Amino acid sequence: MSKPKNNSRLGYFLNDYGMIVVLLVLMVVLSLVTIARQQPTGASAGKNIAKQINALKDPTEFLLITPQGKLDFEIAQGIQQHIDQRHTLVNSVHGGPREANLAIRAAREAGKKITVIACTSASAKWDPVKNAEAKKIIPSSYIWPNFLMPDNLVTIAQRITVIAIIAIGMTMVIITAGIDLSVGSLIALSAVVTGVLIRDCFGGKDAGTLGLWIAAIGGIAACVVVGFSTGFLVAAFRLPPFIVTLAMMLLVRGVANVLSQQRTIHEIPVAFDVLGKGYVLGIPIAVWLMFALFAVAYFVMSRTTLGRQIYAVGGNEEAARLSGVRVKRVLLIVYTICGLLAGLGGVIVCSQLRSAKANYGQMDELTVIAAVVVGGTSLMGGQGKILGTLIGAFIIGVIQNGMNLIHMDDKTQMIVLGSVIVIAVLLDRIKKGQVKWSDIKNVFTS
Amino acid sequence: MTTVDSPLLRMSHVSKSFPGVQALSDVSIQVKAGEILAIIGENGAGKSTLIKTLGGAHQPDAGCIEIDGQPVQLSNPIRAQSLGISIIYQEFNLVPFLTVRENIFLGRAIQTGQVINKSAERRVTNELFQRLGATIDPETTVARLSVADQQLVEIAKALHTNARLLVMDEPTAALSPAEVEKLFETVRELKSQGIGVIYISHRLDEIVAIADRVVVLRDGKLVADRPVHDTSRRQMIELMVGRSIENEFPKVEHATGEKCLSVQSLNWSNRVCDVSFDLHVGEILGITGLVGAGRTELVQLLAGVETPDSGTIKIAGQPVRFCSPRDAIRTGIALLTEDRKRQGLVLAHSANENFGLPNLDEFSTASWLNLKQESRRLADFTNTMNIKIASSRQLAGQLSGGNQQKLVLAKWLQRNCQILIIDEPTRGIDVGAKYEIYLLMNELVASGKSVIMVSSEMPEVLGMSDRILVMRAGCLAGEIVDPSSATQEQIMELAAQ
């Protein structure tokens, strides 16, 4: 409600998206707290080893000994790309101490003068390696926050994708002064319908791409039907959204249980992982999808007639109706969109876990609402920003991730998350100048 | 105890500033016991600040307040109340779903132990209403009372806290003339009981009728403090505006054209009964009557807010049937409601969002908004209509009443509606802005549009209409074809009976 202090673009931006400051502060704090010695892995480890060997005066014949792992070949490749001609990589071994021992002996017997053994910090501790008469070279470590490791950042994004995508629909619903408590159950419904379709109609583990598409669309369609029904009940009978969606939450969870017969559906092909775990340009596909949906939603809310009407219905329903806005239609659309996005979220969960179960998404409706509220959307309706929700989702994701990084236990995490939500909305109120000292005093005095 | 020479309330040299605004500067007023002091001024003149200072909601920067000659600190609303100052705001502080008695005793119940003594409370309530000369059942739910009766409950509540100074902010805004008369009787009764009254109103007729003295505020300063019987209506207006005005109602006579709207035997529940009339191109048709006479309901039928049970509405000779406001808007009928804040504007949204709301079709291509076109059109209107807004992103709720009304008018003019129905066009709008709204209405009809003006203010209806319809109990009670030679008594006779 307050006017920005200056009318510049930055002023409006900070007024609308002040939470971004909170997010940045959180990220800085977590970066500082999780600073640690990092061991390079993969190709960069290989490059590092090659550099150290290149620095030696004499030509060497050397071995590479690493534990079994998914990035070992990349170490070897990295070495070969960067090593000077005068050095020779005799053999590279990926395995345990036994394989290392055999390889060292085999090289010696073949008449190679092994003067250097390249290894990782783990394989350097193996007895055959430790006892070998050769110089051991391990990739030199560096200082960098665990929080800012690329893998970790992708993990955060991946973890909040589902919450953030559903929060788009929730933001729209809350802007119309409504609420949707059924989204957590819709995740389960969508996952279960998708899983059942794959298992029973498209051949389970042998399902083809087309079948997977149809199953996923089926899961989403089920949620669209539920969202549409919610919207219809709210618009046609003027029922309070809280009650309607509370009922839907129970009803839909029950249906998901019945459909899955309370069993986990595992008969899903590996190909289905693509949506949840596939990468394009180093970023998971689901994360791309999330960003794309936020871009679309941003433009819908700020630049289209529908967006304007959604805000108007929440800001003053009567004024909107008298201005010719079809209020009931707007409500119907908004709840349907929310159902659709919850359905999409369910399909992503199903893909990430390659299974479907009726207990998916429990309590997620609350995390979604928290993300929306932390993002600055008012539960009174009429106020809120889509990109604020994205920031809100990230704040919650970052906090959860940070607590995992510092090995906080589940119970403490709940306490912290609850406190953070309260503090975030309080900060928002204070920033907008809506908090008066006299109001606080009045709680006790009048 | 009250001494003879010290007045009930004296405020001396009170100043109060907010960031960027000097809301009150060096204002001194006094009220004697049993005196009715009227305070008038345009919106933003400092009336609200003055009231809030009296009510303990604001602390003055300078100056002092005395009660019975004793300096007091009105540090909070409860302190002010305990010193006998009671304020009745435009929006009542009543809990709608509690009874009259429960409202009056809210927070100070008569108790026997922990149990509320209902019969004692009922007796006290009846005594309070007796003092006011009113008969209201203490056990009625407040929501079921008329606005006038709710106001009496507010007054009773104030008396119950032993109020000696009653401040009334626009008490008649939602009352019909008959109810206003009843309220005046009550206020006079209070006066005779030695209670001081500060009466704030835009309606100068009322001030002439009820007040002993009038204080005029302009830009936070006191510009006049004189007995009402020495001050003419025109003088009051000139003092408020700060310049001389020639004519309160700048009516321009002009010819009207053919029928553009024709209503036949319109009925709706039992609030609109068998109403028929025509509206012509270029005409300002005034509709008046007591509150509850069905005026607002009638125009709601015309604007598609409600659907009539029977009867026909013809636009340019073609029968139409509206199922929603949207239908009416599409045929060129716009309704500017009496309650701008609840029905006309989305207060928490910006000026341009409000302006664009009925015009989204026009400002968009395939649903994609053309924001530049929107703000350019709004800028055109703010220039031609002299709407004072800081930027198109300013929130509608931050505008003054007059500018809000202009903004609502602008959004319907952009829609190019041929028939504008304006319910209470100048309610809550100060004198200067009123005049501008009248000029705009003249321009509208001159450009071939037609206006239906619903109003409770008799001088306004008489001064601006080409023709007047008077409603009573849902029916048309009569028509005044030549308002320039009609009188308020004529209208009242038709409206009351």
mmCIF file of N, CA, C and O in Angstrom, chain B residues 414-456:
data_model
loop_
_atom_site.group_PDB
_atom_site.id
_atom_site.type_symbol
_atom_site.label_atom_id
_atom_site.label_comp_id
_atom_site.label_asym_id
_atom_site.label_seq_id
_atom_site.Cartn_x
_atom_site.Cartn_y
_atom_site.Cartn_z
ATOM 1 N N GLN B 414 -13.857 7.086 -21.130
ATOM 2 C CA GLN B 414 -13.001 6.360 -22.054
ATOM 3 C C GLN B 414 -13.789 5.234 -22.719
ATOM 4 O O GLN B 414 -13.620 4.919 -23.880
ATOM 5 N N ARG B 415 -14.677 4.635 -21.970
ATOM 6 C CA ARG B 415 -15.503 3.543 -22.483
ATOM 7 C C ARG B 415 -16.526 4.083 -23.482
ATOM 8 O O ARG B 415 -17.181 3.337 -24.194
ATOM 9 N N ASN B 416 -16.650 5.407 -23.518
ATOM 10 C CA ASN B 416 -17.568 6.079 -24.421
ATOM 11 C C ASN B 416 -19.019 5.669 -24.187
ATOM 12 O O ASN B 416 -19.760 5.389 -25.119
ATOM 13 N N CYS B 417 -19.419 5.589 -22.921
ATOM 14 C CA CYS B 417 -20.799 5.257 -22.599
ATOM 15 C C CYS B 417 -21.691 6.456 -22.916
ATOM 16 O O CYS B 417 -21.340 7.590 -22.613
ATOM 17 N N GLN B 418 -22.821 6.180 -23.540
ATOM 18 C CA GLN B 418 -23.710 7.260 -23.939
ATOM 19 C C GLN B 418 -24.613 7.698 -22.797
ATOM 20 O O GLN B 418 -25.075 8.818 -22.769
ATOM 21 N N ILE B 419 -24.902 6.765 -21.891
ATOM 22 C CA ILE B 419 -25.768 7.111 -20.765
ATOM 23 C C ILE B 419 -24.987 6.919 -19.472
ATOM 24 O O ILE B 419 -24.507 5.820 -19.186
ATOM 25 N N LEU B 420 -24.815 8.000 -18.721
ATOM 26 C CA LEU B 420 -24.092 7.902 -17.454
ATOM 27 C C LEU B 420 -25.072 8.057 -16.305
ATOM 28 O O LEU B 420 -25.814 9.043 -16.253
ATOM 29 N N ILE B 421 -25.089 7.052 -15.447
ATOM 30 C CA ILE B 421 -25.942 7.134 -14.270
ATOM 31 C C ILE B 421 -25.030 7.459 -13.105
ATOM 32 O O ILE B 421 -24.112 6.699 -12.800
ATOM 33 N N ILE B 422 -25.246 8.618 -12.487
ATOM 34 C CA ILE B 422 -24.351 9.022 -11.394
ATOM 35 C C ILE B 422 -25.146 9.061 -10.102
ATOM 36 O O ILE B 422 -26.048 9.885 -9.948
ATOM 37 N N ASP B 423 -24.833 8.142 -9.214
ATOM 38 C CA ASP B 423 -25.547 8.071 -7.943
ATOM 39 C C ASP B 423 -24.783 8.923 -6.936
ATOM 40 O O ASP B 423 -23.615 8.668 -6.661
ATOM 41 N N GLU B 424 -25.428 9.917 -6.392
ATOM 42 C CA GLU B 424 -24.823 10.866 -5.458
ATOM 43 C C GLU B 424 -23.485 11.396 -5.999
ATOM 44 O O GLU B 424 -22.419 11.087 -5.465
ATOM 45 N N PRO B 425 -23.529 12.199 -7.050
ATOM 46 C CA PRO B 425 -22.286 12.597 -7.734
ATOM 47 C C PRO B 425 -21.315 13.367 -6.854
ATOM 48 O O PRO B 425 -20.116 13.332 -7.093
ATOM 49 N N THR B 426 -21.802 14.044 -5.836
ATOM 50 C CA THR B 426 -20.880 14.884 -5.064
ATOM 51 C C THR B 426 -20.810 14.497 -3.598
ATOM 52 O O THR B 426 -20.359 15.277 -2.766
ATOM 53 N N ARG B 427 -21.228 13.282 -3.262
ATOM 54 C CA ARG B 427 -21.146 12.864 -1.854
ATOM 55 C C ARG B 427 -19.691 12.826 -1.398
ATOM 56 O O ARG B 427 -18.828 12.257 -2.060
ATOM 57 N N GLY B 428 -19.444 13.451 -0.270
ATOM 58 C CA GLY B 428 -18.096 13.424 0.301
ATOM 59 C C GLY B 428 -17.083 14.213 -0.499
ATOM 60 O O GLY B 428 -15.891 14.017 -0.351
ATOM 61 N N ILE B 429 -17.563 15.092 -1.371
ATOM 62 C CA ILE B 429 -16.639 15.865 -2.203
ATOM 63 C C ILE B 429 -16.711 17.316 -1.773
ATOM 64 O O ILE B 429 -17.792 17.830 -1.493
ATOM 65 N N ASP B 430 -15.566 17.993 -1.722
ATOM 66 C CA ASP B 430 -15.589 19.358 -1.199
ATOM 67 C C ASP B 430 -16.108 20.348 -2.249
ATOM 68 O O ASP B 430 -16.267 20.019 -3.420
ATOM 69 N N VAL B 431 -16.347 21.553 -1.771
ATOM 70 C CA VAL B 431 -17.064 22.532 -2.582
ATOM 71 C C VAL B 431 -16.391 22.805 -3.929
ATOM 72 O O VAL B 431 -17.041 22.812 -4.967
ATOM 73 N N GLY B 432 -15.065 22.989 -3.898
ATOM 74 C CA GLY B 432 -14.360 23.315 -5.137
ATOM 75 C C GLY B 432 -14.504 22.211 -6.171
ATOM 76 O O GLY B 432 -14.811 22.454 -7.341
ATOM 77 N N ALA B 433 -14.310 20.968 -5.707
ATOM 78 C CA ALA B 433 -14.377 19.836 -6.626
ATOM 79 C C ALA B 433 -15.815 19.602 -7.086
ATOM 80 O O ALA B 433 -16.052 19.198 -8.220
ATOM 81 N N LYS B 434 -16.780 19.882 -6.207
ATOM 82 C CA LYS B 434 -18.196 19.765 -6.591
ATOM 83 C C LYS B 434 -18.473 20.581 -7.836
ATOM 84 O O LYS B 434 -19.071 20.123 -8.788
ATOM 85 N N TYR B 435 -17.999 21.815 -7.775
ATOM 86 C CA TYR B 435 -18.237 22.738 -8.878
ATOM 87 C C TYR B 435 -17.666 22.176 -10.173
ATOM 88 O O TYR B 435 -18.287 22.231 -11.223
ATOM 89 N N GLU B 436 -16.480 21.588 -10.061
ATOM 90 C CA GLU B 436 -15.856 21.025 -11.263
ATOM 91 C C GLU B 436 -16.652 19.840 -11.799
ATOM 92 O O GLU B 436 -16.778 19.643 -13.006
ATOM 93 N N ILE B 437 -17.203 19.021 -10.863
ATOM 94 C CA ILE B 437 -18.019 17.884 -11.308
ATOM 95 C C ILE B 437 -19.259 18.399 -12.054
ATOM 96 O O ILE B 437 -19.634 17.852 -13.096
ATOM 97 N N TYR B 438 -19.848 19.493 -11.538
ATOM 98 C CA TYR B 438 -21.020 20.047 -12.226
ATOM 99 C C TYR B 438 -20.651 20.510 -13.633
ATOM 100 O O TYR B 438 -21.373 20.271 -14.590
ATOM 101 N N LEU B 439 -19.500 21.170 -13.746
ATOM 102 C CA LEU B 439 -19.061 21.636 -15.067
ATOM 103 C C LEU B 439 -18.875 20.451 -16.011
ATOM 104 O O LEU B 439 -19.260 20.490 -17.178
ATOM 105 N N LEU B 440 -18.296 19.368 -15.467
ATOM 106 C CA LEU B 440 -18.088 18.181 -16.300
ATOM 107 C C LEU B 440 -19.423 17.609 -16.768
ATOM 108 O O LEU B 440 -19.563 17.179 -17.915
ATOM 109 N N MET B 441 -20.420 17.616 -15.860
ATOM 110 C CA MET B 441 -21.726 17.104 -16.249
ATOM 111 C C MET B 441 -22.305 17.946 -17.378
ATOM 112 O O MET B 441 -22.900 17.421 -18.323
ATOM 113 N N ASN B 442 -22.093 19.247 -17.295
ATOM 114 C CA ASN B 442 -22.534 20.116 -18.384
ATOM 115 C C ASN B 442 -21.862 19.752 -19.700
ATOM 116 O O ASN B 442 -22.499 19.684 -20.741
ATOM 117 N N GLU B 443 -20.558 19.537 -19.632
ATOM 118 C CA GLU B 443 -19.825 19.186 -20.860
ATOM 119 C C GLU B 443 -20.344 17.887 -21.459
ATOM 120 O O GLU B 443 -20.459 17.743 -22.669
ATOM 121 N N LEU B 444 -20.648 16.930 -20.569
ATOM 122 C CA LEU B 444 -21.121 15.634 -21.042
ATOM 123 C C LEU B 444 -22.389 15.778 -21.853
ATOM 124 O O LEU B 444 -22.491 15.259 -22.961
ATOM 125 N N VAL B 445 -23.374 16.479 -21.286
ATOM 126 C CA VAL B 445 -24.636 16.593 -22.000
ATOM 127 C C VAL B 445 -24.477 17.459 -23.248
ATOM 128 O O VAL B 445 -25.127 17.219 -24.260
ATOM 129 N N ALA B 446 -23.563 18.430 -23.184
ATOM 130 C CA ALA B 446 -23.336 19.259 -24.365
ATOM 131 C C ALA B 446 -22.768 18.422 -25.505
ATOM 132 O O ALA B 446 -23.007 18.698 -26.677
ATOM 133 N N SER B 447 -22.009 17.363 -25.152
ATOM 134 C CA SER B 447 -21.415 16.536 -26.204
ATOM 135 C C SER B 447 -22.349 15.399 -26.614
ATOM 136 O O SER B 447 -21.931 14.448 -27.258
ATOM 137 N N GLY B 448 -23.621 15.478 -26.214
ATOM 138 C CA GLY B 448 -24.602 14.513 -26.714
ATOM 139 C C GLY B 448 -24.794 13.290 -25.857
ATOM 140 O O GLY B 448 -25.441 12.330 -26.264
ATOM 141 N N LYS B 449 -24.200 13.254 -24.677
ATOM 142 C CA LYS B 449 -24.457 12.142 -23.763
ATOM 143 C C LYS B 449 -25.643 12.503 -22.872
ATOM 144 O O LYS B 449 -26.092 13.644 -22.851
ATOM 145 N N SER B 450 -26.132 11.504 -22.153
ATOM 146 C CA SER B 450 -27.241 11.769 -21.246
ATOM 147 C C SER B 450 -26.844 11.351 -19.847
ATOM 148 O O SER B 450 -26.081 10.409 -19.676
ATOM 149 N N VAL B 451 -27.360 12.076 -18.870
ATOM 150 C CA VAL B 451 -26.971 11.802 -17.486
ATOM 151 C C VAL B 451 -28.216 11.574 -16.642
ATOM 152 O O VAL B 451 -29.190 12.317 -16.747
ATOM 153 N N ILE B 452 -28.198 10.493 -15.846
ATOM 154 C CA ILE B 452 -29.215 10.330 -14.805
ATOM 155 C C ILE B 452 -28.499 10.598 -13.493
ATOM 156 O O ILE B 452 -27.511 9.936 -13.180
ATOM 157 N N MET B 453 -28.978 11.603 -12.765
ATOM 158 C CA MET B 453 -28.313 11.979 -11.528
ATOM 159 C C MET B 453 -29.219 11.649 -10.337
ATOM 160 O O MET B 453 -30.299 12.204 -10.215
ATOM 161 N N VAL B 454 -28.767 10.699 -9.514
ATOM 162 C CA VAL B 454 -29.515 10.376 -8.313
ATOM 163 C C VAL B 454 -28.891 11.164 -7.175
ATOM 164 O O VAL B 454 -27.676 11.132 -7.009
ATOM 165 N N SER B 455 -29.704 11.909 -6.434
ATOM 166 C CA SER B 455 -29.113 12.708 -5.374
ATOM 167 C C SER B 455 -30.105 12.962 -4.256
ATOM 168 O O SER B 455 -31.308 13.057 -4.480
ATOM 169 N N SER B 456 -29.563 13.044 -3.037
ATOM 170 C CA SER B 456 -30.388 13.396 -1.882
ATOM 171 C C SER B 456 -30.309 14.880 -1.599
ATOM 172 O O SER B 456 -31.038 15.390 -0.764
#
